[in-house]
Amino acid sequence: MKKLNHLHWLLILLLLPGCHNNNNQQAEQKFYTSGDYYSVPKYDVHIHIFTKSPYFPESCKKDNYRLLSVNVNAPDLPPVKEQQEMALYQAKKFPGEFNYATTFSVDDWNDLGWETRVLNYLKNSFDSGAVAVKVWKNIGMTLRDKDGKFVMIDNPRFDKIIDFIAKNKITLIGHLGEPKNCWLPVDQMTVKNDREYFKSHPEYHMFLHPEFPSYEDQINARDRMLDKHPDLTFIGAHLGSLEWDVDEIAKRLDKYPNMAVETAARISHLQHQAVSNHNKVYDFFIKYQDRILYGSDLEADDKTDSLKAFQTAHDTWFGHWKFFTSDSTLTDPDVTGSFKGLHLPKEVVDKLYFKNAQKWIRGLKANQP
Ligand SMILES: [Zn+2]
């Protein structure tokens, strides 16, 4: 056989990439399938585990999920100290797989010692391994000062606290404001999960409380807080309460380079937008692939049956996986009309479910088993 000279080798090398492009199998491997769900490592960065039962975190291993359990200063939940105690118990039992975001109480806002107490509480949380801090919509919606005025997140009394969080390189997760639907009558809300939530929580349905701060007031206060703390790593929970239009989220992400968003309880809004404009939602996920984290807002506590809670979690997680990975036509009980799956490339899915969590919440990486 005639020996190959340099020119032959060069020709072979030049032709090789062409062979790759024509190979269907290679092209298919750019995307995940439903079958890949169990093997791909994932984080749910917005879940509420308020129990010491090992059942839920143990079961997560099957679905390849690691958790960030988020503590909340909400009236229908156990006190924040108790939430922290449960979180620490689980974090010790499931190192690396169970992580928690601490929070702080504003119930004693009008006491002089509030700031010092909160700083001490947070210091203790960080020393114990909390990887993030959550602030909730009570700031802006229910908390009032001595004069009866609503306290918003850009209130100067929060500055010291937020500086302390930023200095410790801890991520602040903000559920501030509500979906825009909250300011509409129930029959005008775009998705069923919002209709159901506000029907059962009239105290938070702002359409019924026109004297309370407006949607714009909430968003503007959050933005002013971000203006004051440019070094803070901030994750806008629930798509930053800008769920109604991905272009609105994009504007904030462009303006605030240290801001990311997570999807908890708002995937129906993405699906709603995908009904009429699939490409717009797809393009948003491609352009901002480094800035979006997966969160669900699922819950497990001692009041609900563990088996049922996990089954619900599995079904929800799997439904979302199909929306992000497949190109099938899908429906969801919360959404009117059908929509196509986003069919995101593997590398984007890996960022959404895993890499961005470790990037935006530094402690998650440090906590790896
Ligand atoms: Zn939540």
mmCIF file of C-alpha atoms and ligand atoms in Angstrom:
data_model
loop_
_atom_site.group_PDB
_atom_site.id
_atom_site.type_symbol
_atom_site.label_atom_id
_atom_site.label_comp_id
_atom_site.label_asym_id
_atom_site.label_seq_id
_atom_site.Cartn_x
_atom_site.Cartn_y
_atom_site.Cartn_z
ATOM 1 C CA MET A 1 0.000 0.000 0.000
ATOM 2 C CA LYS A 2 1.186 3.440 -0.868
ATOM 3 C CA LYS A 3 2.418 5.355 2.175
ATOM 4 C CA LEU A 4 0.264 8.341 3.207
ATOM 5 C CA ASN A 5 2.126 11.594 2.856
ATOM 6 C CA HIS A 6 1.508 14.795 4.812
ATOM 7 C CA LEU A 7 -0.997 16.083 2.275
ATOM 8 C CA HIS A 8 -3.155 12.973 2.645
ATOM 9 C CA TRP A 9 -3.205 13.308 6.412
ATOM 10 C CA LEU A 10 -4.181 16.948 6.125
ATOM 11 C CA LEU A 11 -7.072 16.024 3.818
ATOM 12 C CA ILE A 12 -8.284 13.350 6.233
ATOM 13 C CA LEU A 13 -8.184 15.778 9.153
ATOM 14 C CA LEU A 14 -10.094 18.408 7.197
ATOM 15 C CA LEU A 15 -12.804 15.893 6.306
ATOM 16 C CA LEU A 16 -13.276 14.580 9.849
ATOM 17 C CA PRO A 17 -15.442 17.402 11.273
ATOM 18 C CA GLY A 18 -17.753 16.990 8.275
ATOM 19 C CA CYS A 19 -18.318 13.347 9.163
ATOM 20 C CA HIS A 20 -19.284 14.433 12.692
ATOM 21 C CA ASN A 21 -21.872 16.914 11.490
ATOM 22 C CA ASN A 22 -23.529 14.328 9.322
ATOM 23 C CA ASN A 23 -23.746 11.833 12.102
ATOM 24 C CA ASN A 24 -27.299 11.748 13.473
ATOM 25 C CA GLN A 25 -26.302 9.929 16.607
ATOM 26 C CA GLN A 26 -23.908 12.737 17.494
ATOM 27 C CA ALA A 27 -26.616 15.360 16.947
ATOM 28 C CA GLU A 28 -29.061 13.492 19.167
ATOM 29 C CA GLN A 29 -26.548 13.389 21.969
ATOM 30 C CA LYS A 30 -26.726 17.173 22.223
ATOM 31 C CA PHE A 31 -30.076 16.781 24.005
ATOM 32 C CA TYR A 32 -31.298 14.888 27.037
ATOM 33 C CA THR A 33 -34.261 12.520 26.887
ATOM 34 C CA SER A 34 -36.833 11.568 29.534
ATOM 35 C CA GLY A 35 -34.670 8.503 30.201
ATOM 36 C CA ASP A 36 -31.756 10.718 31.253
ATOM 37 C CA TYR A 37 -33.768 12.252 34.116
ATOM 38 C CA TYR A 38 -32.452 9.844 36.747
ATOM 39 C CA SER A 39 -28.802 9.955 35.747
ATOM 40 C CA VAL A 40 -28.299 13.739 35.503
ATOM 41 C CA PRO A 41 -27.281 15.386 38.811
ATOM 42 C CA LYS A 42 -29.670 18.198 39.788
ATOM 43 C CA TYR A 43 -30.305 20.802 42.472
ATOM 44 C CA ASP A 44 -33.671 22.098 43.580
ATOM 45 C CA VAL A 45 -32.673 25.465 45.071
ATOM 46 C CA HIS A 46 -36.122 26.369 46.387
ATOM 47 C CA ILE A 47 -37.760 23.693 48.470
ATOM 48 C CA HIS A 48 -39.157 23.711 52.004
ATOM 49 C CA ILE A 49 -38.326 20.711 54.174
ATOM 50 C CA PHE A 50 -39.746 21.319 57.621
ATOM 51 C CA THR A 51 -39.362 17.879 59.144
ATOM 52 C CA LYS A 52 -36.661 15.728 60.676
ATOM 53 C CA SER A 53 -37.968 12.685 58.823
ATOM 54 C CA PRO A 54 -35.220 11.311 56.565
ATOM 55 C CA TYR A 55 -37.743 9.979 54.024
ATOM 56 C CA PHE A 56 -37.762 12.928 51.599
ATOM 57 C CA PRO A 57 -34.004 13.669 51.436
ATOM 58 C CA GLU A 58 -33.274 9.939 51.271
ATOM 59 C CA SER A 59 -35.737 9.476 48.375
ATOM 60 C CA CYS A 60 -34.136 12.389 46.485
ATOM 61 C CA LYS A 61 -31.137 10.179 45.775
ATOM 62 C CA LYS A 62 -33.253 8.099 43.372
ATOM 63 C CA ASP A 63 -34.115 11.209 41.355
ATOM 64 C CA ASN A 64 -30.532 12.491 41.639
ATOM 65 C CA TYR A 65 -31.603 15.674 43.428
ATOM 66 C CA ARG A 66 -29.661 17.735 45.946
ATOM 67 C CA LEU A 67 -31.671 20.253 47.928
ATOM 68 C CA LEU A 68 -31.521 23.812 49.138
ATOM 69 C CA SER A 69 -34.201 23.975 51.809
ATOM 70 C CA VAL A 70 -35.312 27.547 52.290
ATOM 71 C CA ASN A 71 -36.366 28.898 55.688
ATOM 72 C CA VAL A 72 -39.120 31.499 55.691
ATOM 73 C CA ASN A 73 -40.409 34.054 58.192
ATOM 74 C CA ALA A 74 -44.064 33.268 57.442
ATOM 75 C CA PRO A 75 -46.900 33.239 59.974
ATOM 76 C CA ASP A 76 -48.200 29.741 59.122
ATOM 77 C CA LEU A 77 -44.771 28.096 59.508
ATOM 78 C CA PRO A 78 -42.778 27.032 62.569
ATOM 79 C CA PRO A 79 -40.653 29.829 64.110
ATOM 80 C CA VAL A 80 -37.431 30.473 62.173
ATOM 81 C CA LYS A 81 -35.276 29.061 65.000
ATOM 82 C CA GLU A 82 -37.179 25.786 64.850
ATOM 83 C CA GLN A 83 -36.843 25.718 61.049
ATOM 84 C CA GLN A 84 -33.093 26.174 61.430
ATOM 85 C CA GLU A 85 -32.877 23.367 63.950
ATOM 86 C CA MET A 86 -34.628 20.980 61.536
ATOM 87 C CA ALA A 87 -32.404 22.114 58.657
ATOM 88 C CA LEU A 88 -29.226 21.557 60.659
ATOM 89 C CA TYR A 89 -30.413 18.096 61.635
ATOM 90 C CA GLN A 90 -30.989 17.151 57.983
ATOM 91 C CA ALA A 91 -27.768 18.816 56.767
ATOM 92 C CA LYS A 92 -25.785 16.724 59.247
ATOM 93 C CA LYS A 93 -27.552 13.541 58.184
ATOM 94 C CA PHE A 94 -27.219 14.229 54.444
ATOM 95 C CA PRO A 95 -23.955 16.151 54.034
ATOM 96 C CA GLY A 96 -23.694 17.925 50.685
ATOM 97 C CA GLU A 97 -27.102 16.677 49.600
ATOM 98 C CA PHE A 98 -29.159 18.743 52.020
ATOM 99 C CA ASN A 99 -28.277 22.424 52.298
ATOM 100 C CA TYR A 100 -30.211 25.274 53.778
ATOM 101 C CA ALA A 101 -30.895 28.964 53.390
ATOM 102 C CA THR A 102 -31.402 30.708 56.683
ATOM 103 C CA THR A 103 -33.710 33.665 57.225
ATOM 104 C CA PHE A 104 -34.261 36.188 59.986
ATOM 105 C CA SER A 105 -37.335 37.345 61.780
ATOM 106 C CA VAL A 106 -38.709 40.863 61.391
ATOM 107 C CA ASP A 107 -41.394 40.276 64.021
ATOM 108 C CA ASP A 108 -39.484 42.539 66.448
ATOM 109 C CA TRP A 109 -38.657 45.180 63.788
ATOM 110 C CA ASN A 110 -39.837 47.991 66.025
ATOM 111 C CA ASP A 111 -37.472 47.022 68.877
ATOM 112 C CA LEU A 112 -34.244 48.999 69.187
ATOM 113 C CA GLY A 113 -32.131 45.848 69.414
ATOM 114 C CA TRP A 114 -33.481 44.328 66.184
ATOM 115 C CA GLU A 115 -30.384 44.915 64.030
ATOM 116 C CA THR A 116 -27.921 43.506 66.575
ATOM 117 C CA ARG A 117 -30.118 40.496 67.192
ATOM 118 C CA VAL A 118 -30.383 39.758 63.449
ATOM 119 C CA LEU A 119 -26.623 40.166 62.881
ATOM 120 C CA ASN A 120 -25.899 37.725 65.698
ATOM 121 C CA TYR A 121 -28.477 35.282 64.395
ATOM 122 C CA LEU A 122 -27.013 35.403 60.875
ATOM 123 C CA LYS A 123 -23.463 35.001 62.157
ATOM 124 C CA ASN A 124 -24.563 31.886 63.991
ATOM 125 C CA SER A 125 -26.346 30.597 60.854
ATOM 126 C CA PHE A 126 -23.270 31.144 58.658
ATOM 127 C CA ASP A 127 -21.026 29.454 61.241
ATOM 128 C CA SER A 128 -23.461 26.514 61.224
ATOM 129 C CA GLY A 129 -23.254 26.158 57.434
ATOM 130 C CA ALA A 130 -26.143 28.159 55.960
ATOM 131 C CA VAL A 131 -25.263 28.899 52.321
ATOM 132 C CA ALA A 132 -27.862 31.601 51.651
ATOM 133 C CA VAL A 133 -30.317 33.966 53.336
ATOM 134 C CA LYS A 134 -33.913 34.337 52.291
ATOM 135 C CA VAL A 135 -36.033 37.464 52.640
ATOM 136 C CA TRP A 136 -39.755 37.095 52.152
ATOM 137 C CA LYS A 137 -42.665 39.133 50.848
ATOM 138 C CA ASN A 138 -43.738 40.103 54.396
ATOM 139 C CA ILE A 139 -41.158 42.851 53.792
ATOM 140 C CA GLY A 140 -43.206 45.119 51.553
ATOM 141 C CA MET A 141 -46.580 43.515 52.155
ATOM 142 C CA THR A 142 -47.304 43.126 55.859
ATOM 143 C CA LEU A 143 -44.450 44.605 57.923
ATOM 144 C CA ARG A 144 -45.150 48.139 59.187
ATOM 145 C CA ASP A 145 -43.102 50.585 61.212
ATOM 146 C CA LYS A 146 -44.223 52.379 64.396
ATOM 147 C CA ASP A 147 -46.103 54.948 62.307
ATOM 148 C CA GLY A 148 -48.020 52.250 60.448
ATOM 149 C CA LYS A 149 -46.035 52.752 57.235
ATOM 150 C CA PHE A 150 -45.070 49.724 55.134
ATOM 151 C CA VAL A 151 -41.428 48.711 55.478
ATOM 152 C CA MET A 152 -39.846 48.025 52.087
ATOM 153 C CA ILE A 153 -36.582 46.149 51.373
ATOM 154 C CA ASP A 154 -34.690 49.388 50.584
ATOM 155 C CA ASN A 155 -35.325 50.652 54.129
ATOM 156 C CA PRO A 156 -31.946 51.889 55.517
ATOM 157 C CA ARG A 157 -32.280 49.577 58.536
ATOM 158 C CA PHE A 158 -31.627 46.628 56.189
ATOM 159 C CA ASP A 159 -28.355 48.115 54.890
ATOM 160 C CA LYS A 160 -26.121 46.833 57.682
ATOM 161 C CA ILE A 161 -27.704 43.386 57.450
ATOM 162 C CA ILE A 162 -27.320 43.179 53.668
ATOM 163 C CA ASP A 163 -23.716 44.457 53.843
ATOM 164 C CA PHE A 164 -22.964 41.722 56.369
ATOM 165 C CA ILE A 165 -24.454 39.075 54.029
ATOM 166 C CA ALA A 166 -22.443 40.422 51.070
ATOM 167 C CA LYS A 167 -19.217 40.633 53.098
ATOM 168 C CA ASN A 168 -19.566 36.969 54.041
ATOM 169 C CA LYS A 169 -20.074 36.093 50.340
ATOM 170 C CA ILE A 170 -23.426 34.573 51.166
ATOM 171 C CA THR A 171 -26.198 34.706 48.565
ATOM 172 C CA LEU A 172 -29.367 36.642 49.306
ATOM 173 C CA ILE A 173 -32.534 35.051 47.935
ATOM 174 C CA GLY A 174 -35.359 37.563 47.664
ATOM 175 C CA HIS A 175 -39.009 36.722 47.389
ATOM 176 C CA LEU A 176 -40.081 40.345 47.167
ATOM 177 C CA GLY A 177 -43.416 41.346 45.766
ATOM 178 C CA GLU A 178 -45.685 38.820 44.140
ATOM 179 C CA PRO A 179 -46.612 37.744 40.613
ATOM 180 C CA LYS A 180 -48.246 40.582 38.714
ATOM 181 C CA ASN A 181 -51.445 38.503 38.787
ATOM 182 C CA CYS A 182 -51.716 39.333 42.501
ATOM 183 C CA TRP A 183 -52.903 42.845 41.561
ATOM 184 C CA LEU A 184 -55.614 41.517 39.198
ATOM 185 C CA PRO A 185 -59.055 40.076 39.887
ATOM 186 C CA VAL A 186 -58.948 36.263 40.099
ATOM 187 C CA ASP A 187 -60.728 35.743 36.753
ATOM 188 C CA GLN A 188 -58.082 37.826 34.960
ATOM 189 C CA MET A 189 -55.075 35.922 36.310
ATOM 190 C CA THR A 190 -53.088 34.109 33.637
ATOM 191 C CA VAL A 191 -52.358 30.775 35.376
ATOM 192 C CA LYS A 192 -54.410 28.451 37.549
ATOM 193 C CA ASN A 193 -51.866 28.079 40.373
ATOM 194 C CA ASP A 194 -52.028 31.851 40.982
ATOM 195 C CA ARG A 195 -55.843 31.809 40.857
ATOM 196 C CA GLU A 196 -55.923 29.032 43.452
ATOM 197 C CA TYR A 197 -53.297 30.584 45.720
ATOM 198 C CA PHE A 198 -54.893 34.026 45.873
ATOM 199 C CA LYS A 199 -58.390 32.597 46.274
ATOM 200 C CA SER A 200 -57.195 30.820 49.405
ATOM 201 C CA HIS A 201 -54.967 33.708 50.605
ATOM 202 C CA PRO A 202 -57.071 36.867 50.268
ATOM 203 C CA GLU A 203 -54.753 38.573 52.782
ATOM 204 C CA TYR A 204 -52.026 38.572 50.097
ATOM 205 C CA HIS A 205 -54.331 39.258 47.117
ATOM 206 C CA MET A 206 -53.380 42.871 46.475
ATOM 207 C CA PHE A 207 -56.289 43.512 44.115
ATOM 208 C CA LEU A 208 -58.387 43.460 47.295
ATOM 209 C CA HIS A 209 -56.015 45.887 49.076
ATOM 210 C CA PRO A 210 -55.531 48.902 46.800
ATOM 211 C CA GLU A 211 -54.181 50.957 49.739
ATOM 212 C CA PHE A 212 -51.157 48.617 50.013
ATOM 213 C CA PRO A 213 -47.931 49.168 47.980
ATOM 214 C CA SER A 214 -48.397 48.551 44.254
ATOM 215 C CA TYR A 215 -46.639 45.964 42.081
ATOM 216 C CA GLU A 216 -44.322 48.705 40.791
ATOM 217 C CA ASP A 217 -43.584 49.846 44.389
ATOM 218 C CA GLN A 218 -42.388 46.322 45.218
ATOM 219 C CA ILE A 219 -40.194 45.961 42.127
ATOM 220 C CA ASN A 220 -38.752 49.474 42.491
ATOM 221 C CA ALA A 221 -37.872 48.948 46.174
ATOM 222 C CA ARG A 222 -36.058 45.724 45.251
ATOM 223 C CA ASP A 223 -34.190 47.469 42.434
ATOM 224 C CA ARG A 224 -33.187 50.352 44.727
ATOM 225 C CA MET A 225 -31.847 47.823 47.247
ATOM 226 C CA LEU A 226 -29.744 46.253 44.458
ATOM 227 C CA ASP A 227 -28.503 49.718 43.438
ATOM 228 C CA LYS A 228 -27.285 50.263 47.005
ATOM 229 C CA HIS A 229 -25.517 46.870 47.251
ATOM 230 C CA PRO A 230 -23.732 46.215 43.933
ATOM 231 C CA ASP A 231 -21.437 43.559 45.509
ATOM 232 C CA LEU A 232 -24.317 41.476 46.812
ATOM 233 C CA THR A 233 -24.988 38.153 45.085
ATOM 234 C CA PHE A 234 -28.749 38.157 44.691
ATOM 235 C CA ILE A 235 -31.153 35.509 43.447
ATOM 236 C CA GLY A 236 -34.630 36.721 42.573
ATOM 237 C CA ALA A 237 -36.913 33.964 43.852
ATOM 238 C CA HIS A 238 -39.941 33.133 41.692
ATOM 239 C CA LEU A 239 -38.287 34.659 38.596
ATOM 240 C CA GLY A 240 -37.738 37.871 40.532
ATOM 241 C CA SER A 241 -41.516 38.580 40.534
ATOM 242 C CA LEU A 242 -41.071 39.448 36.829
ATOM 243 C CA GLU A 243 -42.565 36.108 35.748
ATOM 244 C CA TRP A 244 -45.141 37.674 33.386
ATOM 245 C CA ASP A 245 -42.617 38.576 30.677
ATOM 246 C CA VAL A 246 -39.149 37.108 30.135
ATOM 247 C CA ASP A 247 -38.140 40.438 28.550
ATOM 248 C CA GLU A 248 -38.690 42.116 31.937
ATOM 249 C CA ILE A 249 -36.430 39.557 33.648
ATOM 250 C CA ALA A 250 -33.843 40.123 30.899
ATOM 251 C CA LYS A 251 -33.817 43.896 31.563
ATOM 252 C CA ARG A 252 -32.981 43.340 35.260
ATOM 253 C CA LEU A 253 -30.339 40.706 34.492
ATOM 254 C CA ASP A 254 -28.722 43.163 32.058
ATOM 255 C CA LYS A 255 -28.787 45.928 34.653
ATOM 256 C CA TYR A 256 -27.588 43.865 37.649
ATOM 257 C CA PRO A 257 -24.644 41.579 36.816
ATOM 258 C CA ASN A 258 -24.745 39.993 40.304
ATOM 259 C CA MET A 259 -28.383 38.989 39.971
ATOM 260 C CA ALA A 260 -29.735 35.599 38.905
ATOM 261 C CA VAL A 261 -33.276 34.196 39.089
ATOM 262 C CA GLU A 262 -34.794 30.874 40.061
ATOM 263 C CA THR A 263 -37.964 29.314 38.723
ATOM 264 C CA ALA A 264 -39.893 28.237 41.849
ATOM 265 C CA ALA A 265 -43.677 28.079 41.391
ATOM 266 C CA ARG A 266 -43.459 30.175 38.218
ATOM 267 C CA ILE A 267 -42.702 27.597 35.523
ATOM 268 C CA SER A 268 -46.381 27.795 34.584
ATOM 269 C CA HIS A 269 -45.726 31.436 33.611
ATOM 270 C CA LEU A 270 -42.937 30.353 31.279
ATOM 271 C CA GLN A 271 -45.237 27.723 29.805
ATOM 272 C CA HIS A 272 -48.020 30.302 29.454
ATOM 273 C CA GLN A 273 -45.663 32.507 27.434
ATOM 274 C CA ALA A 274 -44.522 29.477 25.411
ATOM 275 C CA VAL A 275 -48.151 28.868 24.290
ATOM 276 C CA SER A 276 -48.053 32.003 22.137
ATOM 277 C CA ASN A 277 -44.320 32.667 21.796
ATOM 278 C CA HIS A 278 -42.180 29.587 22.225
ATOM 279 C CA ASN A 279 -39.136 31.138 20.547
ATOM 280 C CA LYS A 280 -39.063 34.089 22.911
ATOM 281 C CA VAL A 281 -38.893 31.816 25.974
ATOM 282 C CA TYR A 282 -36.317 29.565 24.277
ATOM 283 C CA ASP A 283 -34.135 32.547 23.325
ATOM 284 C CA PHE A 284 -34.313 33.847 26.911
ATOM 285 C CA PHE A 285 -33.009 30.538 28.287
ATOM 286 C CA ILE A 286 -30.201 30.465 25.717
ATOM 287 C CA LYS A 287 -29.127 34.070 26.222
ATOM 288 C CA TYR A 288 -29.283 33.952 30.028
ATOM 289 C CA GLN A 289 -28.169 30.327 30.434
ATOM 290 C CA ASP A 290 -25.684 31.345 33.148
ATOM 291 C CA ARG A 291 -28.285 33.260 35.196
ATOM 292 C CA ILE A 292 -31.224 30.872 35.748
ATOM 293 C CA LEU A 293 -31.444 28.239 38.511
ATOM 294 C CA TYR A 294 -34.004 25.503 38.914
ATOM 295 C CA GLY A 295 -36.307 25.720 41.948
ATOM 296 C CA SER A 296 -39.728 24.180 42.552
ATOM 297 C CA ASP A 297 -41.241 25.499 45.848
ATOM 298 C CA LEU A 298 -42.255 21.968 46.844
ATOM 299 C CA GLU A 299 -42.837 21.250 50.515
ATOM 300 C CA ALA A 300 -42.526 18.429 53.011
ATOM 301 C CA ASP A 301 -43.443 18.750 56.670
ATOM 302 C CA ASP A 302 -44.786 16.668 59.529
ATOM 303 C CA LYS A 303 -48.412 17.409 58.601
ATOM 304 C CA THR A 304 -48.203 15.766 55.161
ATOM 305 C CA ASP A 305 -47.633 12.099 54.417
ATOM 306 C CA SER A 306 -43.964 11.679 53.393
ATOM 307 C CA LEU A 307 -44.718 9.167 50.651
ATOM 308 C CA LYS A 308 -47.311 11.472 49.111
ATOM 309 C CA ALA A 309 -45.042 14.531 49.394
ATOM 310 C CA PHE A 310 -42.262 12.722 47.595
ATOM 311 C CA GLN A 311 -44.560 11.336 44.904
ATOM 312 C CA THR A 312 -45.810 14.888 44.235
ATOM 313 C CA ALA A 313 -42.209 16.095 44.098
ATOM 314 C CA HIS A 314 -41.208 13.383 41.664
ATOM 315 C CA ASP A 315 -44.179 14.082 39.361
ATOM 316 C CA THR A 316 -43.538 17.845 39.445
ATOM 317 C CA TRP A 317 -39.796 17.480 38.844
ATOM 318 C CA PHE A 318 -40.324 15.038 35.999
ATOM 319 C CA GLY A 319 -42.941 17.284 34.351
ATOM 320 C CA HIS A 320 -40.519 20.221 34.463
ATOM 321 C CA TRP A 321 -37.695 18.065 33.110
ATOM 322 C CA LYS A 322 -39.881 17.258 30.090
ATOM 323 C CA PHE A 323 -40.648 20.958 29.544
ATOM 324 C CA PHE A 324 -36.970 21.911 29.557
ATOM 325 C CA THR A 325 -35.559 18.950 27.627
ATOM 326 C CA SER A 326 -38.124 17.603 25.135
ATOM 327 C CA ASP A 327 -39.556 19.052 21.934
ATOM 328 C CA SER A 328 -42.942 17.358 22.435
ATOM 329 C CA THR A 329 -46.220 19.242 22.587
ATOM 330 C CA LEU A 330 -47.182 19.380 26.269
ATOM 331 C CA THR A 331 -50.012 20.525 28.515
ATOM 332 C CA ASP A 332 -50.132 21.436 32.196
ATOM 333 C CA PRO A 333 -53.200 21.756 34.465
ATOM 334 C CA ASP A 334 -52.080 25.293 35.452
ATOM 335 C CA VAL A 335 -51.820 26.516 31.871
ATOM 336 C CA THR A 336 -54.519 27.195 29.253
ATOM 337 C CA GLY A 337 -53.503 25.782 25.874
ATOM 338 C CA SER A 338 -50.660 23.534 24.790
ATOM 339 C CA PHE A 339 -47.004 24.452 24.350
ATOM 340 C CA LYS A 340 -43.879 22.818 23.029
ATOM 341 C CA GLY A 341 -41.056 21.730 25.279
ATOM 342 C CA LEU A 342 -38.060 24.086 25.188
ATOM 343 C CA HIS A 343 -35.674 21.339 24.005
ATOM 344 C CA LEU A 344 -32.664 23.066 25.552
ATOM 345 C CA PRO A 345 -29.214 21.745 24.671
ATOM 346 C CA LYS A 346 -27.548 19.527 27.273
ATOM 347 C CA GLU A 347 -25.035 22.178 28.335
ATOM 348 C CA VAL A 348 -27.857 24.651 29.086
ATOM 349 C CA VAL A 349 -29.805 22.015 31.041
ATOM 350 C CA ASP A 350 -26.682 21.205 33.085
ATOM 351 C CA LYS A 351 -26.310 24.880 33.986
ATOM 352 C CA LEU A 352 -29.992 25.288 34.871
ATOM 353 C CA TYR A 353 -30.062 22.224 37.124
ATOM 354 C CA PHE A 354 -26.559 22.076 38.546
ATOM 355 C CA LYS A 355 -23.721 24.356 37.510
ATOM 356 C CA ASN A 356 -25.525 27.646 38.137
ATOM 357 C CA ALA A 357 -26.552 26.514 41.623
ATOM 358 C CA GLN A 358 -22.912 25.948 42.550
ATOM 359 C CA LYS A 359 -21.847 29.159 40.840
ATOM 360 C CA TRP A 360 -24.436 31.466 42.406
ATOM 361 C CA ILE A 361 -24.564 29.806 45.833
ATOM 362 C CA ARG A 362 -20.897 29.310 46.651
ATOM 363 C CA GLY A 363 -21.471 27.247 49.767
ATOM 364 C CA LEU A 364 -23.094 24.456 47.744
ATOM 365 C CA LYS A 365 -19.793 23.601 46.131
ATOM 366 C CA ALA A 366 -17.998 23.807 49.462
ATOM 367 C CA ASN A 367 -20.589 21.456 50.945
ATOM 368 C CA GLN A 368 -20.003 18.728 48.372
ATOM 369 C CA PRO A 369 -19.618 15.336 50.032
HETATM 370 ZN ZN ZN B 1 -41.127 29.126 48.761
#
